[in-house]
Coordinates of N, CA and C in Angstrom, one line a residue:
X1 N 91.7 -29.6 -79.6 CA 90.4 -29.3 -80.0 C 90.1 -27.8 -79.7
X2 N 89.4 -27.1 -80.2 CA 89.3 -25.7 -80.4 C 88.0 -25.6 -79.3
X3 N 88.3 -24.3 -78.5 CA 87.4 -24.1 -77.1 C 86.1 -22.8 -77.8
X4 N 85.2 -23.4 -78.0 CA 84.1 -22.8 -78.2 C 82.8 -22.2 -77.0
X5 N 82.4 -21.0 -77.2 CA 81.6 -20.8 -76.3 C 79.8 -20.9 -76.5
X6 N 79.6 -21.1 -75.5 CA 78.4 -21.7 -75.8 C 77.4 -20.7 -75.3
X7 N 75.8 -20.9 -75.7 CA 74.7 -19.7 -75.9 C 74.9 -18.7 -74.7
X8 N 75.0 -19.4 -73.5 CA 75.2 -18.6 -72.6 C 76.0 -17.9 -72.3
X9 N 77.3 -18.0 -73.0 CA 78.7 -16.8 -73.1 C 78.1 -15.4 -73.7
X10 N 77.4 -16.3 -74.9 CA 77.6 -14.7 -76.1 C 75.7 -13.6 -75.6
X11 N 75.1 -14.8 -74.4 CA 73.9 -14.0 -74.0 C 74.3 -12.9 -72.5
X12 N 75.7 -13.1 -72.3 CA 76.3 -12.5 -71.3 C 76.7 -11.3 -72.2
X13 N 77.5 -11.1 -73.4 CA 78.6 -10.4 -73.5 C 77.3 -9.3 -74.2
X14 N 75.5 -9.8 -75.1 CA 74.9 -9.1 -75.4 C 74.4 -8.3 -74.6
X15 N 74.5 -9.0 -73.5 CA 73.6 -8.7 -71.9 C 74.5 -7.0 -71.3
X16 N 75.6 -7.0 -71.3 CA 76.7 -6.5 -71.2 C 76.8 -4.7 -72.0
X17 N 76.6 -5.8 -73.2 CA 76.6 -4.4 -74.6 C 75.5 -3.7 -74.5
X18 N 74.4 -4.5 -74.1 CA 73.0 -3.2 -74.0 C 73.3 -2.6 -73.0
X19 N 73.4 -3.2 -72.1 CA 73.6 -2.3 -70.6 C 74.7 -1.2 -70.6
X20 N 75.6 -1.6 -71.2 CA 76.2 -0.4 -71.3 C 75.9 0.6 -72.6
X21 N 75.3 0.0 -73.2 CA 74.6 1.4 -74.3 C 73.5 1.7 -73.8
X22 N 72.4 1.0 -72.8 CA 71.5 1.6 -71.8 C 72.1 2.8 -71.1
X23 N 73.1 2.6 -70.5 CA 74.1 3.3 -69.5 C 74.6 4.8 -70.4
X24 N 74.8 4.8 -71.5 CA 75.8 5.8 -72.2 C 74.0 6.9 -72.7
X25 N 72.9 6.3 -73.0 CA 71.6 6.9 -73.6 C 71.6 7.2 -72.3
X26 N 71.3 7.2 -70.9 CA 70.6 7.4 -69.6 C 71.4 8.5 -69.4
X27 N 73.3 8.0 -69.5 CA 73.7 9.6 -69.1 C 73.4 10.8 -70.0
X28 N 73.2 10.6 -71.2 CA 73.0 11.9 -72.5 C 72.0 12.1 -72.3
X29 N 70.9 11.6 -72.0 CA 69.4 12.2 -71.2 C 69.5 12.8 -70.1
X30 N 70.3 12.4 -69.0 CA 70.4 13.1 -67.7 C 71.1 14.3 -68.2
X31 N 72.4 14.2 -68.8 CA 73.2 15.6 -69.0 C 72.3 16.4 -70.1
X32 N 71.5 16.2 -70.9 CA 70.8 17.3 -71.9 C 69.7 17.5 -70.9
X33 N 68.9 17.1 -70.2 CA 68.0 17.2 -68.9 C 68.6 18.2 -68.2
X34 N 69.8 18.3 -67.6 CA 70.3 19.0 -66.3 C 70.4 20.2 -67.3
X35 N 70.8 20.3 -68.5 CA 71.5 21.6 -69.5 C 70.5 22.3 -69.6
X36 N 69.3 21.4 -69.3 CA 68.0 22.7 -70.0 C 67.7 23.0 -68.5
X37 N 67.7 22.2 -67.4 CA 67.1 23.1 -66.2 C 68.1 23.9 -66.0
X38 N 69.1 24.0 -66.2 CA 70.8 24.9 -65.9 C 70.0 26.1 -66.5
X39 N 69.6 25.8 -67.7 CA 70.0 27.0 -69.0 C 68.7 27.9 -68.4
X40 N 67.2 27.0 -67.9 CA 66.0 27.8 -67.3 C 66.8 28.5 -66.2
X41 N 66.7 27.9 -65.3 CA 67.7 28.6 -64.1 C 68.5 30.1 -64.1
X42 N 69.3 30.1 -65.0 CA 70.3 31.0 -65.2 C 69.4 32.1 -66.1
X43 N 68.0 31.6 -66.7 CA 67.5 32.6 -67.8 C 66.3 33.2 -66.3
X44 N 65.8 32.7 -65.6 CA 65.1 32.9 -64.2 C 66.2 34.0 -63.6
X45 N 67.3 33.7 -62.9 CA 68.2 34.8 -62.5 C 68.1 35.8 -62.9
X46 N 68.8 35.6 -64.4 CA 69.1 36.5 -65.1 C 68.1 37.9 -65.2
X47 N 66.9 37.1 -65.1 CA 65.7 38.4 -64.8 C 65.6 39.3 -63.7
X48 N 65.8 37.9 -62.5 CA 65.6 38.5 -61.2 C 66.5 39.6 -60.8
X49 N 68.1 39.5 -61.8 CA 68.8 40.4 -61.5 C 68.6 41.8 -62.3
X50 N 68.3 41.6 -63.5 CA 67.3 43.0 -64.3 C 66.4 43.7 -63.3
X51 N 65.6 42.8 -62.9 CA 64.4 43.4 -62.1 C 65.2 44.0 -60.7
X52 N 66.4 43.2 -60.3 CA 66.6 44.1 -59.2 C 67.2 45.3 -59.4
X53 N 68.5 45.1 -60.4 CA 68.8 46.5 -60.8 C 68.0 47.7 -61.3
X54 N 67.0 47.7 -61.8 CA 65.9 48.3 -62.5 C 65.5 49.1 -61.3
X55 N 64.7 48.3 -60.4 CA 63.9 49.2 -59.6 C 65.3 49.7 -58.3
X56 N 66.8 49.2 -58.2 CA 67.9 49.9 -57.3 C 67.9 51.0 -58.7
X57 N 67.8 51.2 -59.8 CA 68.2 52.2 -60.2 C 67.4 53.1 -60.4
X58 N 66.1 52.8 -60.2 CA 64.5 53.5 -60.3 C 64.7 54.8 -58.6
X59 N 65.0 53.5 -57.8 CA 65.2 54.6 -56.6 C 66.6 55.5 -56.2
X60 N 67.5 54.9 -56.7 CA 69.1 56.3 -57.2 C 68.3 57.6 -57.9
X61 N 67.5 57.5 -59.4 CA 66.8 58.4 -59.7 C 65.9 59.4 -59.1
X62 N 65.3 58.3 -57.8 CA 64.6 59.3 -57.2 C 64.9 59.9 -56.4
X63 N 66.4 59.6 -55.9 CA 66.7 60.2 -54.3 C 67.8 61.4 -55.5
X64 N 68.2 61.4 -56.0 CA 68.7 61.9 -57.0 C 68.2 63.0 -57.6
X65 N 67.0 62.9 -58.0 CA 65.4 64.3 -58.4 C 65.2 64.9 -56.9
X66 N 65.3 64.1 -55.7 CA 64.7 64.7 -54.5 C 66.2 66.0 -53.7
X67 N 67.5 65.4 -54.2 CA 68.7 66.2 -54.0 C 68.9 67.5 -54.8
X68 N 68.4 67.2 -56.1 CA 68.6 68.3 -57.3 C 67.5 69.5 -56.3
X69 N 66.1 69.3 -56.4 CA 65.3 70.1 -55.9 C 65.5 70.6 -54.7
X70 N 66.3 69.7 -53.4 CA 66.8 70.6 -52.4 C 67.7 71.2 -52.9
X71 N 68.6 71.0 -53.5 CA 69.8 72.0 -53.9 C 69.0 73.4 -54.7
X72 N 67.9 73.6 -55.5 CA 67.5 74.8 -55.7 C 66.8 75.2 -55.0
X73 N 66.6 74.6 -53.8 CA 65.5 75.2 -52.4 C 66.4 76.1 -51.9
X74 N 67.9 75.4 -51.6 CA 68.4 76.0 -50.8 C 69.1 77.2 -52.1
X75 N 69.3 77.1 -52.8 CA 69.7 78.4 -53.8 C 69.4 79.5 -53.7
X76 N 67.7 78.8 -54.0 CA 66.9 79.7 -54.1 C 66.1 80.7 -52.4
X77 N 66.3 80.1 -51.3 CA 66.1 80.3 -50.3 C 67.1 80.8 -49.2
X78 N 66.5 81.4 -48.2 CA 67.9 81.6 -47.5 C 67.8 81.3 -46.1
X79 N 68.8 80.9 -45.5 CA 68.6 79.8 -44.3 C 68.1 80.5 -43.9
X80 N 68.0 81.7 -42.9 CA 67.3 82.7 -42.3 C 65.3 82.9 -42.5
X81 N 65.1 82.6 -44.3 CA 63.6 82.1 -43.9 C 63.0 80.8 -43.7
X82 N 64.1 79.4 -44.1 CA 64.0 78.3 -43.7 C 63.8 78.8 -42.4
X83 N 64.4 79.5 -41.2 CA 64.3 79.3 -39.8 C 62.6 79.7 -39.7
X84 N 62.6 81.0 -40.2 CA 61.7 81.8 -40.1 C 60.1 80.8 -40.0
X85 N 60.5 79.9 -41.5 CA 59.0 78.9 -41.8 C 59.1 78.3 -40.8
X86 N 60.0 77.1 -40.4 CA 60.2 76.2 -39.2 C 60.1 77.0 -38.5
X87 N 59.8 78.0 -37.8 CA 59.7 78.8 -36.5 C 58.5 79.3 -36.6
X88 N 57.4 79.4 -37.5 CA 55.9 79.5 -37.8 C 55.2 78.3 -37.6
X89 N 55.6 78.1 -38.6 CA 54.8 76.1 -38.6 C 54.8 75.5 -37.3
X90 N 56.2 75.7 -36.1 CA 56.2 75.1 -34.9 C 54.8 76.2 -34.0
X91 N 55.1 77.1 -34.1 CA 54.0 78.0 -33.8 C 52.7 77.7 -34.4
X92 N 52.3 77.6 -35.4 CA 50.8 77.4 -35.6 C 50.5 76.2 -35.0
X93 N 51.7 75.1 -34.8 CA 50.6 74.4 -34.0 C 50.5 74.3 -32.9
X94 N 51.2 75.0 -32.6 CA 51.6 75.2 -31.0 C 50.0 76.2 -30.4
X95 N 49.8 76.8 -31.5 CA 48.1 77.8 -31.0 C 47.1 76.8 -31.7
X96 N 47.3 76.5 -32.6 CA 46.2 75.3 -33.0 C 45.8 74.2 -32.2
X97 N 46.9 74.0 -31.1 CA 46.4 73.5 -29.9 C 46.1 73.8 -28.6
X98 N 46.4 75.0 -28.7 CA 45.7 75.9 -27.5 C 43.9 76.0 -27.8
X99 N 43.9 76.4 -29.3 CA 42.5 76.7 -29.3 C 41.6 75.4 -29.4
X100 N 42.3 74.1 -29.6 CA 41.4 72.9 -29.5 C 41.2 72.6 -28.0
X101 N 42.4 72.6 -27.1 CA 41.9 72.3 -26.0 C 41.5 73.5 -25.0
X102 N 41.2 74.8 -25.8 CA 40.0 75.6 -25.3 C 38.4 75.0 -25.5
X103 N 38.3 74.7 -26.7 CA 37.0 74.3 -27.7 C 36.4 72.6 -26.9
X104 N 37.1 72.1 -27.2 CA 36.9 71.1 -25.9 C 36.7 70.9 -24.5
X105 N 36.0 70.7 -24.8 CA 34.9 70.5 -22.5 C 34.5 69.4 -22.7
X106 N 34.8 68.2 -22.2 CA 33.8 66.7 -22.0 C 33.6 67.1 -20.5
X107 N 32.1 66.9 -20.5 CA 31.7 67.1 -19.1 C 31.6 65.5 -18.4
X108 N 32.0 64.4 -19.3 CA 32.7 63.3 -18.5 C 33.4 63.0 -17.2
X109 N 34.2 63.9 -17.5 CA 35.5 64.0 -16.9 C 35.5 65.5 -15.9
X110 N 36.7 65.0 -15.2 CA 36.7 66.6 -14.3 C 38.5 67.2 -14.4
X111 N 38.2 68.5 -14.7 CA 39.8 69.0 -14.6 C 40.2 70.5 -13.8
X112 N 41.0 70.6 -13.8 CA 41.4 72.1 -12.8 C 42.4 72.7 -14.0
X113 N 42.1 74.3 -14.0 CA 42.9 75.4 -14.0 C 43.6 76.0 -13.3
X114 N 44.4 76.4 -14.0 CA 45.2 77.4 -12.7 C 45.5 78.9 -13.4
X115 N 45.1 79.9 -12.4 CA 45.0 81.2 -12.6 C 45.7 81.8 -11.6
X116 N 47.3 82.5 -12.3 CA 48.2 83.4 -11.6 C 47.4 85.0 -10.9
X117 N 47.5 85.3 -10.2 CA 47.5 86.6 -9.9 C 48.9 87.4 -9.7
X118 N 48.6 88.6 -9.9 CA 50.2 89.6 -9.4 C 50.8 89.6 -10.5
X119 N 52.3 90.0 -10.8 CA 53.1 90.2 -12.1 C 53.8 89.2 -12.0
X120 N 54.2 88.6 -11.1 CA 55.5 87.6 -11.0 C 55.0 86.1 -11.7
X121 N 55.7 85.8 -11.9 CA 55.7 83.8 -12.4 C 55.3 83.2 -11.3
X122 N 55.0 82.1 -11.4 CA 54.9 81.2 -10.0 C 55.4 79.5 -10.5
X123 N 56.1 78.8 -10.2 CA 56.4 77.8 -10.1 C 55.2 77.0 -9.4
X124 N 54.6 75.9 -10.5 CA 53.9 74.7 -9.5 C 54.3 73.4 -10.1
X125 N 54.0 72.4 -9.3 CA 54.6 71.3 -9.5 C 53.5 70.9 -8.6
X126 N 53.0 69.1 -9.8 CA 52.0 68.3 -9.5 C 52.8 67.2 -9.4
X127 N 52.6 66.4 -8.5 CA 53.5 64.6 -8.1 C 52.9 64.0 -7.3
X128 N 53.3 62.5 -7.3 CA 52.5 61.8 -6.5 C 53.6 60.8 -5.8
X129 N 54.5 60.9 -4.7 CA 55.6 60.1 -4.9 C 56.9 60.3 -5.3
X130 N 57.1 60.1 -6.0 CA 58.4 60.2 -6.6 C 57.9 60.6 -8.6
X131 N 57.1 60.1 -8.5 CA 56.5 60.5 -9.8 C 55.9 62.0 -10.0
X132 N 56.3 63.0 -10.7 CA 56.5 64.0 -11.0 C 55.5 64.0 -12.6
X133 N 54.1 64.8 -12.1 CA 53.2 65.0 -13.7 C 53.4 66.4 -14.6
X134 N 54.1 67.1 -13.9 CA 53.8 68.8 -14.0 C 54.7 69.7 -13.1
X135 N 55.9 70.2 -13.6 CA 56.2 71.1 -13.3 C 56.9 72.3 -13.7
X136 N 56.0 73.4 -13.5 CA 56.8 74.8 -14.4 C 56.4 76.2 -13.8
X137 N 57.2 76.4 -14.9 CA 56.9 78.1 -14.0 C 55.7 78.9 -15.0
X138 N 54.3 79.4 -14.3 CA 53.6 80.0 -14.6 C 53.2 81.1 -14.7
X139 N 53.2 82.2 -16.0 CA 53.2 83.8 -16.0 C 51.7 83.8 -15.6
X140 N 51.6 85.4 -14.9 CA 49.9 85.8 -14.7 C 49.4 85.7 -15.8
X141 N 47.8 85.0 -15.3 CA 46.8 85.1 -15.9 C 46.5 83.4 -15.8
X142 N 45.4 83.4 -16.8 CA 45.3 81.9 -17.0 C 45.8 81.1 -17.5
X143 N 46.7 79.8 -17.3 CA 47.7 79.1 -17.6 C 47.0 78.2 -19.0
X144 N 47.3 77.7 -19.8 CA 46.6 76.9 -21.1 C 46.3 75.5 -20.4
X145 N 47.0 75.3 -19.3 CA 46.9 73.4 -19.4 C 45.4 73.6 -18.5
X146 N 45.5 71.8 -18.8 CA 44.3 71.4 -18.1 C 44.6 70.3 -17.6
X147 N 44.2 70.4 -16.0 CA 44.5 68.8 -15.2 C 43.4 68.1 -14.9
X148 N 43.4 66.9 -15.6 CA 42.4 66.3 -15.8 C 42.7 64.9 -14.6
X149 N 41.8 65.3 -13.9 CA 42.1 64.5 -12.3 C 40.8 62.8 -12.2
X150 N 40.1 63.0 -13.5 CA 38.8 62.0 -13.8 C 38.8 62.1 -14.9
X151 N 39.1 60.5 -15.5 CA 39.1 60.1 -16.8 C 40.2 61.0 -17.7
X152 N 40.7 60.1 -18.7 CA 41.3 61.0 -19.9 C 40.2 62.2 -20.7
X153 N 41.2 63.0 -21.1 CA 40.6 63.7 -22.0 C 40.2 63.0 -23.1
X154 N 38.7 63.1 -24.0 CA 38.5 62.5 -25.1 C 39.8 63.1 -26.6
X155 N 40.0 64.7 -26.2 CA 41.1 64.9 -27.2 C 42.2 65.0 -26.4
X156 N 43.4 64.5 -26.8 CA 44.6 65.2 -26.5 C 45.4 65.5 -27.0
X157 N 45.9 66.8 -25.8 CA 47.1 67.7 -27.1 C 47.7 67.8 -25.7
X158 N 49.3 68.9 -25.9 CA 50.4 68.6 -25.1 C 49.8 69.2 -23.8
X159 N 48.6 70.5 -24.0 CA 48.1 71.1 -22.7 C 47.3 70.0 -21.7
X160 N 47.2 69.1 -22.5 CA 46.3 68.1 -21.3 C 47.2 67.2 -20.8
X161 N 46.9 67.3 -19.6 CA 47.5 66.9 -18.6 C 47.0 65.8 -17.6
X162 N 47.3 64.7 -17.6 CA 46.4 63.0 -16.6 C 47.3 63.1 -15.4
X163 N 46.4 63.8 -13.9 CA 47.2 63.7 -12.5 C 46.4 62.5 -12.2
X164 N 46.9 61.9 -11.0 CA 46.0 61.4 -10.0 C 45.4 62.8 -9.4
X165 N 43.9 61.6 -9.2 CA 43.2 62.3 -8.0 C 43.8 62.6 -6.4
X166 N 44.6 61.6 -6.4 CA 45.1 61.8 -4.5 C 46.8 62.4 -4.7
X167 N 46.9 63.6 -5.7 CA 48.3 63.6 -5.8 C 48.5 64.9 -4.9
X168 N 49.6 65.1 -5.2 CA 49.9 66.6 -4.1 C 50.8 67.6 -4.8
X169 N 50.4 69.1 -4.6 CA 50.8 70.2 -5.6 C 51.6 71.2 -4.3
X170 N 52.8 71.8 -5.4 CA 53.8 72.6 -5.0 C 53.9 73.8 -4.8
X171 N 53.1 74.7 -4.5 CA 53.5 76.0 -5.0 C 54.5 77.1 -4.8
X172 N 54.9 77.7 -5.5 CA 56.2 78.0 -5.2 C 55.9 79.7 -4.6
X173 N 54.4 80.3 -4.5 CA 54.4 81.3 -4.4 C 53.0 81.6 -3.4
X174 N 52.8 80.6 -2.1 CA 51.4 80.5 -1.7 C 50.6 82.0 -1.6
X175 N 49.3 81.4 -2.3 CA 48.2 82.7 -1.8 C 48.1 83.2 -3.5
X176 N 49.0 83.0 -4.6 CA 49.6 83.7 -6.0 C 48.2 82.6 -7.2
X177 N 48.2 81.5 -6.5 CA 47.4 80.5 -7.5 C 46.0 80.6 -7.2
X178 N 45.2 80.9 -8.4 CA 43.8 80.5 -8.0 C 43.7 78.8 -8.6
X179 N 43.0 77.8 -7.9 CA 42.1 76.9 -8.7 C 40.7 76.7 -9.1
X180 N 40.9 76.8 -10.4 CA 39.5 76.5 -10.8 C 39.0 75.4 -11.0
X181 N 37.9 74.8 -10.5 CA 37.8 73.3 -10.6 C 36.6 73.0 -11.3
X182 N 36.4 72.2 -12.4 CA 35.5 72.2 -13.5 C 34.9 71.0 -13.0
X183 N 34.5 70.4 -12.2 CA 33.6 69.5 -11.8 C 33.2 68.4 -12.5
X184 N 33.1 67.1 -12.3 CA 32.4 66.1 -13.4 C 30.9 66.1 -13.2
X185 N 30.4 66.3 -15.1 CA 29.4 66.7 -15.4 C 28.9 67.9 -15.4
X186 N 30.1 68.6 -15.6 CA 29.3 70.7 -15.6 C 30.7 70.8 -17.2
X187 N 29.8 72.0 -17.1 CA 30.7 72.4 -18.6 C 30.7 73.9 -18.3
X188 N 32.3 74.3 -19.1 CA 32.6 75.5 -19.4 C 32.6 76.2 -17.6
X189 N 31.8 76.8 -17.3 CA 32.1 77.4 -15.8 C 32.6 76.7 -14.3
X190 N 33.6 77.0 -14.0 CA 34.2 76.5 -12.7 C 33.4 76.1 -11.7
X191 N 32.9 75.2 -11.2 CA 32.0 74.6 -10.3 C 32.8 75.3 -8.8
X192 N 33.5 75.3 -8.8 CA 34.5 76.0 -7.5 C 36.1 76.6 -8.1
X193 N 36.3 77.5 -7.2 CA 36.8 78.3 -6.9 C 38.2 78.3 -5.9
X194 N 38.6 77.8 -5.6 CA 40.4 77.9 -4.8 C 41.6 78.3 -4.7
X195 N 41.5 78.9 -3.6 CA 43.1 79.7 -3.7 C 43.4 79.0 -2.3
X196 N 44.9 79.0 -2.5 CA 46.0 77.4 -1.3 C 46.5 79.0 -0.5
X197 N 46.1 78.9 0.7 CA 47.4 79.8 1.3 C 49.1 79.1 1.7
X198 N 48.9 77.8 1.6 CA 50.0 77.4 2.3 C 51.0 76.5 0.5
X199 N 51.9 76.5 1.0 CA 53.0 76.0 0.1 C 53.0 74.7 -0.4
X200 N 51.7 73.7 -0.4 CA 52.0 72.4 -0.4 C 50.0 71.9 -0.2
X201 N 49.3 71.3 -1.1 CA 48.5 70.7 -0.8 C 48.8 69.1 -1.2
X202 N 48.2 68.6 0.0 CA 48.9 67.3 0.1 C 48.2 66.0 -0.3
X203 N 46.5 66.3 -0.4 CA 45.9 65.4 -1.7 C 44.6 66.2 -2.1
X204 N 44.8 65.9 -3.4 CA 44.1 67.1 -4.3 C 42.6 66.9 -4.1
X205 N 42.4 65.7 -4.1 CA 40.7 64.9 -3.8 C 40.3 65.3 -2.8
X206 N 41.0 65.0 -1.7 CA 40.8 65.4 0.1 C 40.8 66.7 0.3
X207 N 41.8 67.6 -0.2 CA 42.1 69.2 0.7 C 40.7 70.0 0.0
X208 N 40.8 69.4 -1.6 CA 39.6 70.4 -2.7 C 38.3 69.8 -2.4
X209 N 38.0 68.7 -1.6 CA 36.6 68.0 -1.6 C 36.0 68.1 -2.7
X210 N 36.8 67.4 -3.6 CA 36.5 67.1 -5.0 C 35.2 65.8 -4.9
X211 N 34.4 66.2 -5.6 CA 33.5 65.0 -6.2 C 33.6 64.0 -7.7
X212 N 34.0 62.8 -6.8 CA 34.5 61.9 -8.0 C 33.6 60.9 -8.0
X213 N 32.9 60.5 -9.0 CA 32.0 59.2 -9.2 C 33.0 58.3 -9.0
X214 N 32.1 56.8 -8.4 CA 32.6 55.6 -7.7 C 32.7 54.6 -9.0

């Protein structure tokens, strides 16, 4: 007798056939899906890398325009007045800040000068310790810095100078240094007057009977 299958065979084998033609549509959706975010992707790059070369080649041009123009500086120029400008310009500001921290007086604060007598230099040196604020050698007359022994200067430039008050000064030429001492709360004229006979004052607050607000 001949072997026949019955409803449930042929509801297996239809069951079977969709699912795998389910299966073959799901992958051609997934792979045409992935093609177009691939294809976005690589068109996104593709920009990012325009954009990056664009502006690496925007700055080759400029460092490129900035070499051309030294090269006719230096043509056109000769090292000898390059020195000449760089050896002014360090100078102007080197007096552009003499005359600020002339122009400047905060009667805030309190500072000392120092005024050579005689022809010779004098070496002084300000320290407190092992810590060293100031040391050089000074020609006659009156020296540019200012020791500011109370509070900072409101401006500062290289002549101002922050000691302690209780620090101790060097002199390399006693009886050669005047100090002038600008007092807190006076302006422009030296509230006192000091010349060190001996080689060594040993605290600046104590030996000068400096007056410092508490």
């Amino acid at each position: 007798m001949p072997v026949t299958t019955g409803s449930g065979g042929r509801r297996k084998r239809e069951f079977l056939t969709d699912f795998f033609v389910f299966l073959l549509i799901s992958i051609f959706i997934c792979g045409f899906a992935l093609s177009i975010v691939s294809f976005f992707y690589y068109l996104n790059q593709k920009k990012q890398s325009e954009r990056t070369i664009a502006d690496l080649q925007r700055k080759i041009d400029t460092l490129s325009t900035r070499v051309s123009k030294l090269e006719d500086l230096l043509k056109s120029t000769s090292i000898e007045k390059l020195i000449t400008s760089a050896n002014y310009l360090a100078n102007f500001s080197t007096d552009l800040e003499r005359i600020i921290e002339e122009l400047v007086d905060d009667p805030t604060t309190g500072y000392i000068r120092l005024f050579v007598i005689g022809q010779e230099n004098v070496w002084v040196t300000f320290r407190k310790g092992n810590e060293t604020y100031f040391s050089k050698e000074l020609k006659p007359g009156l020296a540019p810095y200012k020791f500011y022994y109370f509070k900072e200067p409101s401006v500062q430039t290289q002549y101002s100078i922050k000691i302690p008050r209780d620090c101790s000064i060097v002199i390399g030429k006693p009886g050669m240094v005047y100090f002038l001492v600008y007092g807190v709360g006076t302006t422009r004229h030296p509230t006192k007057v000091v010349i060190w006979k001996d080689t060594r004052v040993d605290n600046l607050e104590r030996d000068f009977s400096l007056y410092i607000p508490k």
